[in-house]
Amino acid sequence: MSLPEGHPTVHEHWGRKCPVTGDSHDFCPPQEGDIRSVCPALNTMANHGYIARDGKNISAQDIVVGLKACYGLSNPLAYFLSYVGFIILRKFRRISLAEIGKHGAVEHDASLVHHDTPEGQEYAPIAIDPALVETFIADVRPTAKEVQGSTEDGVEFLMNAEDVGRSRVRREKECRPVDAIHAEIARGEMAIILGVWEKKTRTKAGIPVDWVQRWISEERLPEGWKPDHTENLLDVVKRAKSIKAAADMIRQEEAANVPPPKPV
Ligand code: HEM
């Protein structure tokens, strides 16, 4: 059967091989039969051929090599994320990306752009909800509109730890409760990318919101971007603490603004 004109080419991925991108790290979305996960970072690595493009037969060491090449993570950070992830998952063999989403292992409720795992299911849904992506972006201050309307020089639309804290508070109210360890994991996930992409302007330090939006919804790297520094474990720990401090502050402010119950 021939494809209609203009239809994107449909092809097969074998491990890291893609007939369209060849050996390059150009983006290619998952093709029929490819497997993806609940993690935007790992899916992006597969979509750019830093790990198997088909999302199958992936070892912890493949992920270490991919995390270093794709995001510029330091050796200790890459080893920590990958091997500790596999240990929590109790996987001592190669896995497919879908296996990473076992509910309650690393995976947790109150994700930023995914729905909670339905009751009784073993694996979390990998579908990204575009409405959740929109609200995640809408949590950023100053907002897109405020940035566009600004008369100040060099103002850019950036997301920082405080913005992520705002999203964490919102999702943890909207969803089923998460325990302290999974809340920490959730903060750590965003802390890594805040460190990998941070840029500073006169008014704010943060990561370009259009980069995050594309990464978390299309699972694609910014065009032509390559790591410009080594991102280390200590920096990620500090950023995760900043997200927690921001979230705690927002919760305190919200609690202070709740009007006292009316006397009966
Ligand atoms: C550069 C390294 C990484 C970054 C920046 C990163 C970032 C993220 C982000 C932002 C999410 C949240 C998606 C959402 O809330 O909807 C996520 C989810 C997840 N990641 Fe990663 N990740 C990285 C590496 C890894 C590794 C190495 C593993 C496991 C071996 C992993 C496993 C997961 C899992 C299981 C989830 C689902 C958590 C949930 O329920 O939301 N990630 N990751």
XYZ file of C-alpha atoms and ligand atoms in Angstrom:
307
model
C 0.000 0.000 0.000
C 1.418 3.394 -0.912
C 1.315 6.340 1.484
C -0.512 9.572 0.643
C 1.721 12.398 -0.590
C 3.346 14.319 2.253
C 2.839 11.460 4.731
C 5.949 11.052 6.924
C 8.033 7.994 6.022
C 7.197 4.929 8.043
C 10.207 2.744 8.720
C 11.629 0.292 11.198
C 14.170 0.904 13.957
C 16.588 -1.871 14.869
C 18.350 -1.080 18.124
C 20.107 2.221 17.452
C 19.704 1.976 13.661
C 17.383 4.345 11.838
C 17.328 4.324 8.020
C 16.326 8.013 7.962
C 18.818 9.582 10.390
C 21.656 7.105 9.775
C 24.376 7.342 12.441
C 23.495 10.913 13.407
C 21.718 12.039 16.576
C 18.969 13.712 14.548
C 15.449 13.434 15.955
C 13.213 10.636 14.730
C 9.900 9.975 16.515
C 9.064 6.422 17.625
C 7.919 4.186 14.771
C 5.457 1.295 14.920
C 6.757 -1.367 17.309
C 9.097 1.001 19.178
C 8.751 1.155 22.951
C 8.778 4.284 25.080
C 8.637 5.104 28.811
C 7.121 7.547 31.272
C 10.420 9.485 31.373
C 10.866 12.377 28.934
C 14.660 12.258 29.367
C 14.990 8.606 28.382
C 12.447 8.881 25.545
C 14.326 11.888 24.171
C 17.545 9.855 24.301
C 15.851 7.109 22.260
C 14.340 9.635 19.806
C 17.853 11.008 19.182
C 19.657 7.631 19.101
C 21.652 8.056 22.327
C 20.125 4.734 23.404
C 18.360 2.157 21.195
C 15.813 3.978 19.035
C 13.463 1.001 19.302
C 13.517 1.310 23.118
C 14.361 -2.391 23.560
C 17.247 -4.401 25.097
C 18.673 -1.489 27.049
C 21.255 -2.045 29.799
C 21.993 0.220 32.787
C 25.388 0.878 31.170
C 23.727 1.953 27.876
C 21.785 4.541 29.895
C 24.963 5.754 31.648
C 26.707 6.272 28.284
C 23.584 7.940 26.847
C 23.066 10.299 29.823
C 26.665 11.511 29.566
C 26.622 12.019 25.793
C 23.110 13.437 25.502
C 22.883 15.699 28.590
C 26.513 16.060 29.715
C 25.933 14.410 33.115
C 29.000 13.650 35.233
C 30.051 10.024 35.724
C 28.786 9.827 39.351
C 25.423 11.408 38.433
C 24.906 9.163 35.386
C 25.896 6.006 37.297
C 23.729 6.993 40.274
C 20.586 7.638 38.191
C 20.912 4.588 36.022
C 22.127 1.894 38.427
C 20.032 3.064 41.409
C 17.031 3.171 39.021
C 17.656 -0.437 37.937
C 18.137 -1.541 41.571
C 14.840 0.068 42.658
C 13.186 -1.626 39.691
C 14.895 -4.921 40.666
C 16.082 -5.390 37.090
C 19.441 -7.088 36.753
C 19.237 -7.565 32.992
C 18.522 -5.550 29.864
C 15.071 -3.975 29.820
C 12.654 -2.267 27.485
C 11.821 1.370 28.226
C 8.258 0.478 29.239
C 9.576 -1.525 32.212
C 10.829 1.697 33.827
C 7.237 2.765 34.488
C 6.439 0.099 37.104
C 4.103 1.910 39.447
C 5.488 2.558 42.919
C 9.111 1.694 42.003
C 10.682 4.875 40.607
C 7.349 5.854 39.044
C 4.955 7.835 41.190
C 1.588 9.602 41.143
C 1.294 13.395 40.770
C 3.461 13.468 37.623
C 3.666 16.752 35.792
C 2.293 15.688 32.410
C 1.035 12.120 32.951
C -2.071 10.864 34.714
C -1.908 8.732 37.851
C -1.711 4.978 37.347
C -5.282 3.632 37.268
C -6.181 1.499 40.299
C -5.023 -2.123 39.889
C -2.613 -1.472 36.985
C 1.045 -2.429 37.236
C 2.443 0.190 34.852
C 1.828 3.930 34.635
C 0.263 5.421 31.492
C 2.880 6.820 29.098
C 0.436 9.129 27.276
C 1.286 12.812 27.714
C -1.751 14.975 28.409
C -1.433 18.233 26.383
C -3.705 20.022 28.899
C -1.248 19.125 31.693
C 1.643 20.431 29.561
C -0.253 23.709 29.182
C -0.901 24.106 32.927
C 2.731 23.227 33.668
C 3.843 26.092 31.391
C 1.147 28.374 32.846
C 2.743 27.934 36.313
C 5.793 29.971 35.176
C 6.176 33.528 36.582
C 6.425 36.018 34.970
C 3.949 34.480 32.524
C 4.441 34.267 28.735
C 2.108 37.261 28.338
C 3.975 39.324 30.936
C 7.302 38.505 29.266
C 5.951 39.444 25.810
C 4.536 42.695 27.195
C 7.729 43.630 29.072
C 9.540 46.777 27.967
C 12.713 45.774 29.821
C 15.701 44.692 27.731
C 16.706 41.027 27.515
C 13.704 39.555 29.370
C 13.263 35.895 28.410
C 10.596 33.322 29.214
C 12.474 31.070 31.655
C 11.442 28.365 34.157
C 13.258 28.078 37.499
C 13.087 26.062 40.733
C 10.329 28.290 42.129
C 8.152 27.666 39.044
C 8.714 23.916 39.360
C 7.833 24.173 43.076
C 4.541 25.814 42.064
C 3.779 22.921 39.684
C 4.707 20.315 42.288
C 2.341 21.883 44.848
C -0.468 22.010 42.285
C -0.038 18.406 41.094
C 0.275 17.070 44.650
C -3.091 18.698 45.430
C -4.749 17.451 42.229
C -3.560 13.835 42.450
C -3.341 10.928 44.859
C -0.865 11.577 47.698
C 2.824 10.786 47.123
C 5.139 9.612 49.916
C 8.248 11.591 50.915
C 10.642 9.473 48.809
C 8.598 9.776 45.632
C 8.086 13.511 46.248
C 11.891 13.778 46.431
C 12.260 11.751 43.199
C 9.734 14.042 41.482
C 11.728 17.138 42.482
C 14.990 15.488 41.413
C 13.645 14.738 37.918
C 13.171 18.443 37.180
C 16.251 19.508 39.170
C 18.476 17.665 36.655
C 17.160 19.464 33.592
C 17.154 22.834 35.422
C 20.910 22.352 35.832
C 21.573 21.038 32.325
C 19.902 23.968 30.541
C 20.170 26.906 32.963
C 20.918 30.309 31.503
C 21.033 33.661 33.279
C 19.531 36.951 32.175
C 19.532 40.225 34.102
C 16.102 39.454 35.566
C 15.979 35.664 36.010
C 18.045 32.465 35.912
C 16.224 29.462 34.486
C 15.711 27.222 31.475
C 14.040 28.381 28.241
C 10.377 27.431 28.506
C 10.104 26.562 24.799
C 12.925 24.010 25.282
C 11.140 22.383 28.264
C 7.814 22.380 26.459
C 9.244 20.631 23.408
C 11.230 18.190 25.554
C 8.357 17.206 27.852
C 5.698 16.997 25.113
C 7.548 15.975 21.908
C 10.486 14.337 23.702
C 12.871 16.236 21.486
C 16.076 18.224 22.152
C 16.387 21.914 21.268
C 17.585 22.252 17.641
C 21.373 21.951 17.418
C 21.822 21.959 21.227
C 24.833 20.167 22.734
C 25.869 20.034 26.440
C 28.055 23.036 27.355
C 29.124 21.882 30.837
C 29.227 18.783 33.015
C 26.178 18.581 35.263
C 27.053 17.024 38.632
C 25.235 15.290 41.474
C 25.841 18.051 44.039
C 24.306 20.694 41.773
C 21.220 18.510 41.270
C 20.880 17.998 45.043
C 21.051 21.786 45.586
C 18.451 22.462 42.914
C 16.115 19.786 44.319
C 16.428 21.530 47.710
C 15.511 24.862 46.084
C 12.403 23.279 44.533
C 11.429 21.908 47.971
C 12.022 25.266 49.680
C 9.867 27.009 47.055
C 7.090 24.409 47.377
C 7.141 24.634 51.210
C 6.897 28.426 51.011
C 3.962 28.283 48.568
C 2.135 25.813 50.844
C 2.729 28.070 53.880
C 1.420 31.100 51.988
C -1.625 29.174 50.828
C -2.317 27.978 54.392
C -1.994 31.557 55.712
C -4.483 32.802 53.122
C -7.182 30.269 53.975
C -9.966 32.173 55.790
C -10.703 30.760 59.284
C -13.847 28.566 59.481
C -17.028 30.537 60.215
C -18.217 30.148 63.826
C -21.302 27.904 64.088
C 18.925 13.315 32.507
C 18.380 12.437 33.342
C 16.922 12.443 33.640
C 16.042 13.498 33.655
C 16.332 14.954 33.382
C 14.739 12.966 33.958
C 13.605 13.732 34.043
C 12.340 13.253 34.275
C 11.136 14.067 34.431
C 11.069 15.585 34.332
C 10.120 13.232 34.698
C 8.692 13.655 35.062
C 7.642 13.470 33.999
C 6.300 13.870 34.580
O 6.235 14.283 35.734
O 5.277 13.758 33.874
C 10.668 11.904 34.714
C 9.950 10.799 34.965
C 10.510 9.576 35.183
N 11.819 9.189 35.020
Fe 13.297 10.361 34.418
N 14.841 11.590 34.115
C 16.149 11.243 33.942
C 16.679 9.979 34.022
C 15.987 8.876 34.405
C 16.549 7.576 34.639
C 18.028 7.214 34.470
C 15.526 6.758 35.029
C 15.531 5.304 35.410
C 16.474 4.466 35.271
C 14.311 7.555 35.025
C 13.065 7.110 35.340
C 11.923 7.874 35.361
C 10.620 7.387 35.754
C 10.252 6.007 36.207
C 9.741 8.462 35.640
C 8.258 8.492 35.953
C 8.038 9.243 37.208
C 6.610 9.676 37.261
O 5.810 8.863 37.701
O 6.326 10.816 36.879
N 14.630 8.819 34.637
N 12.017 11.943 34.454
